[in-house]
mmCIF file with all atom_site columns, C-alpha atoms in Angstrom:
data_model
loop_
_atom_site.group_PDB
_atom_site.id
_atom_site.type_symbol
_atom_site.label_atom_id
_atom_site.label_alt_id
_atom_site.label_comp_id
_atom_site.label_asym_id
_atom_site.label_entity_id
_atom_site.label_seq_id
_atom_site.pdbx_PDB_ins_code
_atom_site.Cartn_x
_atom_site.Cartn_y
_atom_site.Cartn_z
_atom_site.occupancy
_atom_site.B_iso_or_equiv
_atom_site.pdbx_formal_charge
_atom_site.auth_seq_id
_atom_site.auth_comp_id
_atom_site.auth_asym_id
_atom_site.auth_atom_id
_atom_site.pdbx_PDB_model_num
ATOM 1   C CA . MET A 1 1   ? -23.031 23.398 -1.072 1.00 0.00 ? 1   MET A CA 1
ATOM 2   C CA . THR A 1 2   ? -23.947 19.991 -2.439 1.00 0.00 ? 2   THR A CA 1
ATOM 3   C CA . SER A 1 3   ? -23.788 16.790 -0.459 1.00 0.00 ? 3   SER A CA 1
ATOM 4   C CA . ASP A 1 4   ? -20.807 15.735 -2.572 1.00 0.00 ? 4   ASP A CA 1
ATOM 5   C CA . THR A 1 5   ? -18.984 18.759 -1.200 1.00 0.00 ? 5   THR A CA 1
ATOM 6   C CA . LEU A 1 6   ? -19.682 17.810 2.431  1.00 0.00 ? 6   LEU A CA 1
ATOM 7   C CA . TYR A 1 7   ? -17.765 14.603 1.778  1.00 0.00 ? 7   TYR A CA 1
ATOM 8   C CA . SER A 1 8   ? -14.909 16.365 0.022  1.00 0.00 ? 8   SER A CA 1
ATOM 9   C CA . ILE A 1 9   ? -14.194 19.056 2.660  1.00 0.00 ? 9   ILE A CA 1
ATOM 10  C CA . PRO A 1 10  ? -10.811 18.472 4.252  1.00 0.00 ? 10  PRO A CA 1
ATOM 11  C CA . VAL A 1 11  ? -10.916 17.669 7.967  1.00 0.00 ? 11  VAL A CA 1
ATOM 12  C CA . ASP A 1 12  ? -7.899  17.354 10.227 1.00 0.00 ? 12  ASP A CA 1
ATOM 13  C CA . LYS A 1 13  ? -7.492  14.237 12.306 1.00 0.00 ? 13  LYS A CA 1
ATOM 14  C CA . ALA A 1 14  ? -6.238  14.606 15.860 1.00 0.00 ? 14  ALA A CA 1
ATOM 15  C CA . ASP A 1 15  ? -2.839  13.282 14.754 1.00 0.00 ? 15  ASP A CA 1
ATOM 16  C CA . GLY A 1 16  ? -2.416  16.176 12.325 1.00 0.00 ? 16  GLY A CA 1
ATOM 17  C CA . THR A 1 17  ? -3.121  14.299 9.118  1.00 0.00 ? 17  THR A CA 1
ATOM 18  C CA . THR A 1 18  ? -5.913  15.394 6.806  1.00 0.00 ? 18  THR A CA 1
ATOM 19  C CA . THR A 1 19  ? -8.807  13.339 5.505  1.00 0.00 ? 19  THR A CA 1
ATOM 20  C CA . THR A 1 20  ? -12.427 13.863 4.424  1.00 0.00 ? 20  THR A CA 1
ATOM 21  C CA . LEU A 1 21  ? -15.768 12.488 5.496  1.00 0.00 ? 21  LEU A CA 1
ATOM 22  C CA . GLY A 1 22  ? -15.936 10.774 2.104  1.00 0.00 ? 22  GLY A CA 1
ATOM 23  C CA . GLU A 1 23  ? -15.066 7.398  3.583  1.00 0.00 ? 23  GLU A CA 1
ATOM 24  C CA . TYR A 1 24  ? -18.432 7.524  5.344  1.00 0.00 ? 24  TYR A CA 1
ATOM 25  C CA . ASP A 1 25  ? -20.594 8.407  2.345  1.00 0.00 ? 25  ASP A CA 1
ATOM 26  C CA . ASP A 1 26  ? -22.463 5.077  2.613  1.00 0.00 ? 26  ASP A CA 1
ATOM 27  C CA . LYS A 1 27  ? -23.062 5.445  6.367  1.00 0.00 ? 27  LYS A CA 1
ATOM 28  C CA . LEU A 1 28  ? -25.597 7.218  8.541  1.00 0.00 ? 28  LEU A CA 1
ATOM 29  C CA . LEU A 1 29  ? -23.242 9.843  9.892  1.00 0.00 ? 29  LEU A CA 1
ATOM 30  C CA . LEU A 1 30  ? -23.877 11.319 13.338 1.00 0.00 ? 30  LEU A CA 1
ATOM 31  C CA . VAL A 1 31  ? -21.811 14.508 13.539 1.00 0.00 ? 31  VAL A CA 1
ATOM 32  C CA . VAL A 1 32  ? -21.447 16.066 17.006 1.00 0.00 ? 32  VAL A CA 1
ATOM 33  C CA . ASN A 1 33  ? -19.464 19.015 18.304 1.00 0.00 ? 33  ASN A CA 1
ATOM 34  C CA . VAL A 1 34  ? -17.986 17.755 21.550 1.00 0.00 ? 34  VAL A CA 1
ATOM 35  C CA . ALA A 1 35  ? -16.285 19.073 24.706 1.00 0.00 ? 35  ALA A CA 1
ATOM 36  C CA . SER A 1 36  ? -14.576 17.408 27.663 1.00 0.00 ? 36  SER A CA 1
ATOM 37  C CA . ARG A 1 37  ? -15.539 19.846 30.450 1.00 0.00 ? 37  ARG A CA 1
ATOM 38  C CA . CYS A 1 38  ? -19.238 20.419 29.818 1.00 0.00 ? 38  CYS A CA 1
ATOM 39  C CA . GLY A 1 39  ? -22.261 19.370 31.800 1.00 0.00 ? 39  GLY A CA 1
ATOM 40  C CA . LEU A 1 40  ? -23.301 17.449 28.663 1.00 0.00 ? 40  LEU A CA 1
ATOM 41  C CA . THR A 1 41  ? -19.978 15.580 28.389 1.00 0.00 ? 41  THR A CA 1
ATOM 42  C CA . PRO A 1 42  ? -21.545 12.305 29.623 1.00 0.00 ? 42  PRO A CA 1
ATOM 43  C CA . GLN A 1 43  ? -23.255 12.213 26.220 1.00 0.00 ? 43  GLN A CA 1
ATOM 44  C CA . TYR A 1 44  ? -19.935 10.749 25.003 1.00 0.00 ? 44  TYR A CA 1
ATOM 45  C CA . GLY A 1 45  ? -20.990 7.534  26.694 1.00 0.00 ? 45  GLY A CA 1
ATOM 46  C CA . ASP A 1 46  ? -24.377 7.577  24.972 1.00 0.00 ? 46  ASP A CA 1
ATOM 47  C CA . LEU A 1 47  ? -22.747 8.286  21.613 1.00 0.00 ? 47  LEU A CA 1
ATOM 48  C CA . GLN A 1 48  ? -20.334 5.366  22.108 1.00 0.00 ? 48  GLN A CA 1
ATOM 49  C CA . ALA A 1 49  ? -23.252 3.089  23.032 1.00 0.00 ? 49  ALA A CA 1
ATOM 50  C CA . LEU A 1 50  ? -25.052 4.064  19.805 1.00 0.00 ? 50  LEU A CA 1
ATOM 51  C CA . GLN A 1 51  ? -21.848 3.466  17.812 1.00 0.00 ? 51  GLN A CA 1
ATOM 52  C CA . GLU A 1 52  ? -21.486 -0.005 19.296 1.00 0.00 ? 52  GLU A CA 1
ATOM 53  C CA . LYS A 1 53  ? -25.148 -0.948 18.895 1.00 0.00 ? 53  LYS A CA 1
ATOM 54  C CA . TYR A 1 54  ? -25.649 0.277  15.318 1.00 0.00 ? 54  TYR A CA 1
ATOM 55  C CA . ARG A 1 55  ? -22.161 0.090  13.787 1.00 0.00 ? 55  ARG A CA 1
ATOM 56  C CA . ASP A 1 56  ? -23.025 -3.044 11.812 1.00 0.00 ? 56  ASP A CA 1
ATOM 57  C CA . GLN A 1 57  ? -26.167 -1.378 10.496 1.00 0.00 ? 57  GLN A CA 1
ATOM 58  C CA . GLY A 1 58  ? -24.192 1.534  9.064  1.00 0.00 ? 58  GLY A CA 1
ATOM 59  C CA . LEU A 1 59  ? -24.028 4.169  11.824 1.00 0.00 ? 59  LEU A CA 1
ATOM 60  C CA . GLN A 1 60  ? -20.819 6.169  12.138 1.00 0.00 ? 60  GLN A CA 1
ATOM 61  C CA . VAL A 1 61  ? -20.456 8.730  14.920 1.00 0.00 ? 61  VAL A CA 1
ATOM 62  C CA . VAL A 1 62  ? -17.825 11.452 14.453 1.00 0.00 ? 62  VAL A CA 1
ATOM 63  C CA . GLY A 1 63  ? -16.854 14.124 16.967 1.00 0.00 ? 63  GLY A CA 1
ATOM 64  C CA . PHE A 1 64  ? -15.508 17.605 16.361 1.00 0.00 ? 64  PHE A CA 1
ATOM 65  C CA . PRO A 1 65  ? -14.121 19.187 19.544 1.00 0.00 ? 65  PRO A CA 1
ATOM 66  C CA . ALA A 1 66  ? -14.810 22.920 19.867 1.00 0.00 ? 66  ALA A CA 1
ATOM 67  C CA . ASN A 1 67  ? -13.745 25.323 22.581 1.00 0.00 ? 67  ASN A CA 1
ATOM 68  C CA . GLN A 1 68  ? -16.225 28.084 21.748 1.00 0.00 ? 68  GLN A CA 1
ATOM 69  C CA . PHE A 1 69  ? -18.680 27.533 24.608 1.00 0.00 ? 69  PHE A CA 1
ATOM 70  C CA . ASN A 1 70  ? -17.255 28.851 27.894 1.00 0.00 ? 70  ASN A CA 1
ATOM 71  C CA . GLY A 1 71  ? -13.847 27.321 27.153 1.00 0.00 ? 71  GLY A CA 1
ATOM 72  C CA . GLN A 1 72  ? -15.125 23.806 27.880 1.00 0.00 ? 72  GLN A CA 1
ATOM 73  C CA . GLU A 1 73  ? -12.644 22.102 25.508 1.00 0.00 ? 73  GLU A CA 1
ATOM 74  C CA . PRO A 1 74  ? -9.292  23.644 26.456 1.00 0.00 ? 74  PRO A CA 1
ATOM 75  C CA . GLY A 1 75  ? -7.103  20.585 25.874 1.00 0.00 ? 75  GLY A CA 1
ATOM 76  C CA . THR A 1 76  ? -4.781  19.772 23.021 1.00 0.00 ? 76  THR A CA 1
ATOM 77  C CA . ASN A 1 77  ? -5.927  17.306 20.393 1.00 0.00 ? 77  ASN A CA 1
ATOM 78  C CA . GLU A 1 78  ? -3.804  14.634 22.085 1.00 0.00 ? 78  GLU A CA 1
ATOM 79  C CA . GLU A 1 79  ? -5.314  15.369 25.522 1.00 0.00 ? 79  GLU A CA 1
ATOM 80  C CA . ILE A 1 80  ? -8.826  15.248 24.065 1.00 0.00 ? 80  ILE A CA 1
ATOM 81  C CA . GLN A 1 81  ? -8.141  11.834 22.519 1.00 0.00 ? 81  GLN A CA 1
ATOM 82  C CA . GLU A 1 82  ? -6.750  10.473 25.761 1.00 0.00 ? 82  GLU A CA 1
ATOM 83  C CA . PHE A 1 83  ? -9.777  11.749 27.711 1.00 0.00 ? 83  PHE A CA 1
ATOM 84  C CA . CYS A 1 84  ? -12.301 10.270 25.277 1.00 0.00 ? 84  CYS A CA 1
ATOM 85  C CA . VAL A 1 85  ? -10.726 6.833  25.284 1.00 0.00 ? 85  VAL A CA 1
ATOM 86  C CA . ALA A 1 86  ? -9.859  6.656  28.999 1.00 0.00 ? 86  ALA A CA 1
ATOM 87  C CA . THR A 1 87  ? -13.120 8.115  30.302 1.00 0.00 ? 87  THR A CA 1
ATOM 88  C CA . TYR A 1 88  ? -15.745 6.850  27.838 1.00 0.00 ? 88  TYR A CA 1
ATOM 89  C CA . GLY A 1 89  ? -14.042 4.128  25.785 1.00 0.00 ? 89  GLY A CA 1
ATOM 90  C CA . VAL A 1 90  ? -14.644 6.128  22.620 1.00 0.00 ? 90  VAL A CA 1
ATOM 91  C CA . ASP A 1 91  ? -13.649 4.273  19.468 1.00 0.00 ? 91  ASP A CA 1
ATOM 92  C CA . PHE A 1 92  ? -15.315 6.576  16.952 1.00 0.00 ? 92  PHE A CA 1
ATOM 93  C CA . PRO A 1 93  ? -13.245 9.300  15.259 1.00 0.00 ? 93  PRO A CA 1
ATOM 94  C CA . VAL A 1 94  ? -12.776 12.477 17.258 1.00 0.00 ? 94  VAL A CA 1
ATOM 95  C CA . PHE A 1 95  ? -11.140 14.933 14.882 1.00 0.00 ? 95  PHE A CA 1
ATOM 96  C CA . ALA A 1 96  ? -8.903  17.922 15.603 1.00 0.00 ? 96  ALA A CA 1
ATOM 97  C CA . LYS A 1 97  ? -10.397 20.903 17.428 1.00 0.00 ? 97  LYS A CA 1
ATOM 98  C CA . ILE A 1 98  ? -12.332 23.335 15.209 1.00 0.00 ? 98  ILE A CA 1
ATOM 99  C CA . GLU A 1 99  ? -14.640 26.319 15.419 1.00 0.00 ? 99  GLU A CA 1
ATOM 100 C CA . VAL A 1 100 ? -18.319 25.636 14.758 1.00 0.00 ? 100 VAL A CA 1
ATOM 101 C CA . ASN A 1 101 ? -19.543 29.255 14.763 1.00 0.00 ? 101 ASN A CA 1
ATOM 102 C CA . GLY A 1 102 ? -18.244 32.641 13.681 1.00 0.00 ? 102 GLY A CA 1
ATOM 103 C CA . GLU A 1 103 ? -15.979 33.838 10.914 1.00 0.00 ? 103 GLU A CA 1
ATOM 104 C CA . ASN A 1 104 ? -13.581 30.918 11.383 1.00 0.00 ? 104 ASN A CA 1
ATOM 105 C CA . ARG A 1 105 ? -16.330 28.298 11.344 1.00 0.00 ? 105 ARG A CA 1
ATOM 106 C CA . HIS A 1 106 ? -15.106 25.068 9.790  1.00 0.00 ? 106 HIS A CA 1
ATOM 107 C CA . PRO A 1 107 ? -16.561 24.472 6.300  1.00 0.00 ? 107 PRO A CA 1
ATOM 108 C CA . VAL A 1 108 ? -18.254 21.232 7.475  1.00 0.00 ? 108 VAL A CA 1
ATOM 109 C CA . TYR A 1 109 ? -20.274 23.362 9.854  1.00 0.00 ? 109 TYR A CA 1
ATOM 110 C CA . ASP A 1 110 ? -20.944 25.936 7.102  1.00 0.00 ? 110 ASP A CA 1
ATOM 111 C CA . VAL A 1 111 ? -22.924 23.125 5.478  1.00 0.00 ? 111 VAL A CA 1
ATOM 112 C CA . LEU A 1 112 ? -24.467 21.613 8.620  1.00 0.00 ? 112 LEU A CA 1
ATOM 113 C CA . THR A 1 113 ? -25.714 24.848 10.190 1.00 0.00 ? 113 THR A CA 1
ATOM 114 C CA . THR A 1 114 ? -27.968 25.576 7.215  1.00 0.00 ? 114 THR A CA 1
ATOM 115 C CA . THR A 1 115 ? -30.130 22.677 8.408  1.00 0.00 ? 115 THR A CA 1
ATOM 116 C CA . PRO A 1 116 ? -33.075 23.645 10.599 1.00 0.00 ? 116 PRO A CA 1
ATOM 117 C CA . ASP A 1 117 ? -33.911 21.857 13.845 1.00 0.00 ? 117 ASP A CA 1
ATOM 118 C CA . ALA A 1 118 ? -37.360 20.375 14.628 1.00 0.00 ? 118 ALA A CA 1
ATOM 119 C CA . SER A 1 119 ? -38.753 23.864 15.326 1.00 0.00 ? 119 SER A CA 1
ATOM 120 C CA . GLY A 1 120 ? -37.473 25.181 11.984 1.00 0.00 ? 120 GLY A CA 1
ATOM 121 C CA . GLU A 1 121 ? -34.515 27.147 13.344 1.00 0.00 ? 121 GLU A CA 1
ATOM 122 C CA . ALA A 1 122 ? -31.204 26.987 11.447 1.00 0.00 ? 122 ALA A CA 1
ATOM 123 C CA . GLY A 1 123 ? -28.016 28.964 12.058 1.00 0.00 ? 123 GLY A CA 1
ATOM 124 C CA . ASP A 1 124 ? -25.333 28.859 14.700 1.00 0.00 ? 124 ASP A CA 1
ATOM 125 C CA . VAL A 1 125 ? -24.651 25.875 16.887 1.00 0.00 ? 125 VAL A CA 1
ATOM 126 C CA . GLN A 1 126 ? -26.224 26.579 20.282 1.00 0.00 ? 126 GLN A CA 1
ATOM 127 C CA . TRP A 1 127 ? -23.813 24.671 22.561 1.00 0.00 ? 127 TRP A CA 1
ATOM 128 C CA . ASN A 1 128 ? -21.639 21.585 22.878 1.00 0.00 ? 128 ASN A CA 1
ATOM 129 C CA . PHE A 1 129 ? -23.148 18.291 21.757 1.00 0.00 ? 129 PHE A CA 1
ATOM 130 C CA . GLU A 1 130 ? -25.411 19.585 18.979 1.00 0.00 ? 130 GLU A CA 1
ATOM 131 C CA . LYS A 1 131 ? -26.118 16.592 16.747 1.00 0.00 ? 131 LYS A CA 1
ATOM 132 C CA . TYR A 1 132 ? -26.595 16.235 12.967 1.00 0.00 ? 132 TYR A CA 1
ATOM 133 C CA . LEU A 1 133 ? -27.702 13.070 11.222 1.00 0.00 ? 133 LEU A CA 1
ATOM 134 C CA . VAL A 1 134 ? -26.441 12.805 7.658  1.00 0.00 ? 134 VAL A CA 1
ATOM 135 C CA . ALA A 1 135 ? -27.982 10.083 5.511  1.00 0.00 ? 135 ALA A CA 1
ATOM 136 C CA . PRO A 1 136 ? -25.926 7.967  3.154  1.00 0.00 ? 136 PRO A CA 1
ATOM 137 C CA . GLY A 1 137 ? -25.224 10.173 0.145  1.00 0.00 ? 137 GLY A CA 1
ATOM 138 C CA . GLY A 1 138 ? -25.005 13.352 2.148  1.00 0.00 ? 138 GLY A CA 1
ATOM 139 C CA . SER A 1 139 ? -28.426 14.827 2.904  1.00 0.00 ? 139 SER A CA 1
ATOM 140 C CA . VAL A 1 140 ? -28.779 16.147 6.417  1.00 0.00 ? 140 VAL A CA 1
ATOM 141 C CA . VAL A 1 141 ? -31.946 14.511 7.750  1.00 0.00 ? 141 VAL A CA 1
ATOM 142 C CA . ALA A 1 142 ? -32.018 15.912 11.280 1.00 0.00 ? 142 ALA A CA 1
ATOM 143 C CA . ARG A 1 143 ? -30.513 18.509 13.558 1.00 0.00 ? 143 ARG A CA 1
ATOM 144 C CA . VAL A 1 144 ? -30.931 17.807 17.243 1.00 0.00 ? 144 VAL A CA 1
ATOM 145 C CA . ARG A 1 145 ? -30.097 20.404 19.848 1.00 0.00 ? 145 ARG A CA 1
ATOM 146 C CA . PRO A 1 146 ? -27.538 19.784 22.594 1.00 0.00 ? 146 PRO A CA 1
ATOM 147 C CA . ARG A 1 147 ? -29.781 19.060 25.565 1.00 0.00 ? 147 ARG A CA 1
ATOM 148 C CA . GLU A 1 148 ? -31.515 16.123 23.869 1.00 0.00 ? 148 GLU A CA 1
ATOM 149 C CA . SER A 1 149 ? -29.549 13.084 24.891 1.00 0.00 ? 149 SER A CA 1
ATOM 150 C CA . PRO A 1 150 ? -28.650 10.577 22.200 1.00 0.00 ? 150 PRO A CA 1
ATOM 151 C CA . ALA A 1 151 ? -30.051 7.947  24.603 1.00 0.00 ? 151 ALA A CA 1
ATOM 152 C CA . THR A 1 152 ? -33.670 9.169  24.453 1.00 0.00 ? 152 THR A CA 1
ATOM 153 C CA . ASP A 1 153 ? -36.241 6.927  22.806 1.00 0.00 ? 153 ASP A CA 1
ATOM 154 C CA . GLU A 1 154 ? -36.979 9.703  20.286 1.00 0.00 ? 154 GLU A CA 1
ATOM 155 C CA . PHE A 1 155 ? -33.340 10.064 19.251 1.00 0.00 ? 155 PHE A CA 1
ATOM 156 C CA . VAL A 1 156 ? -32.771 6.303  19.009 1.00 0.00 ? 156 VAL A CA 1
ATOM 157 C CA . ALA A 1 157 ? -35.940 6.016  16.854 1.00 0.00 ? 157 ALA A CA 1
ATOM 158 C CA . LEU A 1 158 ? -34.587 8.761  14.571 1.00 0.00 ? 158 LEU A CA 1
ATOM 159 C CA . VAL A 1 159 ? -31.313 6.860  14.186 1.00 0.00 ? 159 VAL A CA 1
ATOM 160 C CA . GLU A 1 160 ? -33.069 3.542  13.582 1.00 0.00 ? 160 GLU A CA 1
ATOM 161 C CA . ALA A 1 161 ? -35.359 5.089  10.955 1.00 0.00 ? 161 ALA A CA 1
ATOM 162 C CA . ASN A 1 162 ? -32.361 6.258  8.922  1.00 0.00 ? 162 ASN A CA 1
ATOM 163 C CA . LEU A 1 163 ? -29.954 3.317  9.201  1.00 0.00 ? 163 LEU A CA 1
ATOM 164 C CA . PRO A 1 164 ? -28.792 2.075  5.791  1.00 0.00 ? 164 PRO A CA 1
ATOM 165 C CA . VAL A 1 165 ? -28.818 -1.592 6.824  1.00 0.00 ? 165 VAL A CA 1
ATOM 166 C CA . ARG A 1 166 ? -31.908 -3.184 8.327  1.00 0.00 ? 166 ARG A CA 1
ATOM 167 C CA . VAL A 1 167 ? -31.857 -6.334 10.413 1.00 0.00 ? 167 VAL A CA 1
#
């Protein structure tokens, strides 16, 4: 799949309407599969902090809730939205719940999971909060496994190195 296709794949918003990631084609896109009842859920706060700090330099975080890892995202789309805003002040888009692995894997993740991580391993998402950085124009520049917090110096440096707007 080409990068143009990543931006043209339909994605459902939490309110039931459909859009694409095309509105972010000039941004550094940080795509994360998220869950509300996971030990890694506090990463929502780190993701929001990145969004706030780097928004004006072209970072856009987007979340895709998935309930495939020990049922850690059981809520409805509406409940997920309420949790994200009330608990972590999330103002980045959190789309409708999807599957990130298996035969019903969302097409966005069909594209993303072909990207290898730092050790060269591609394939299925390992757990909640796996992170993908997509450069403006659509090339996936990094895949970061779930346990690496988006607040680490290494992750922040990766984001800063790929921002489309320098200050």
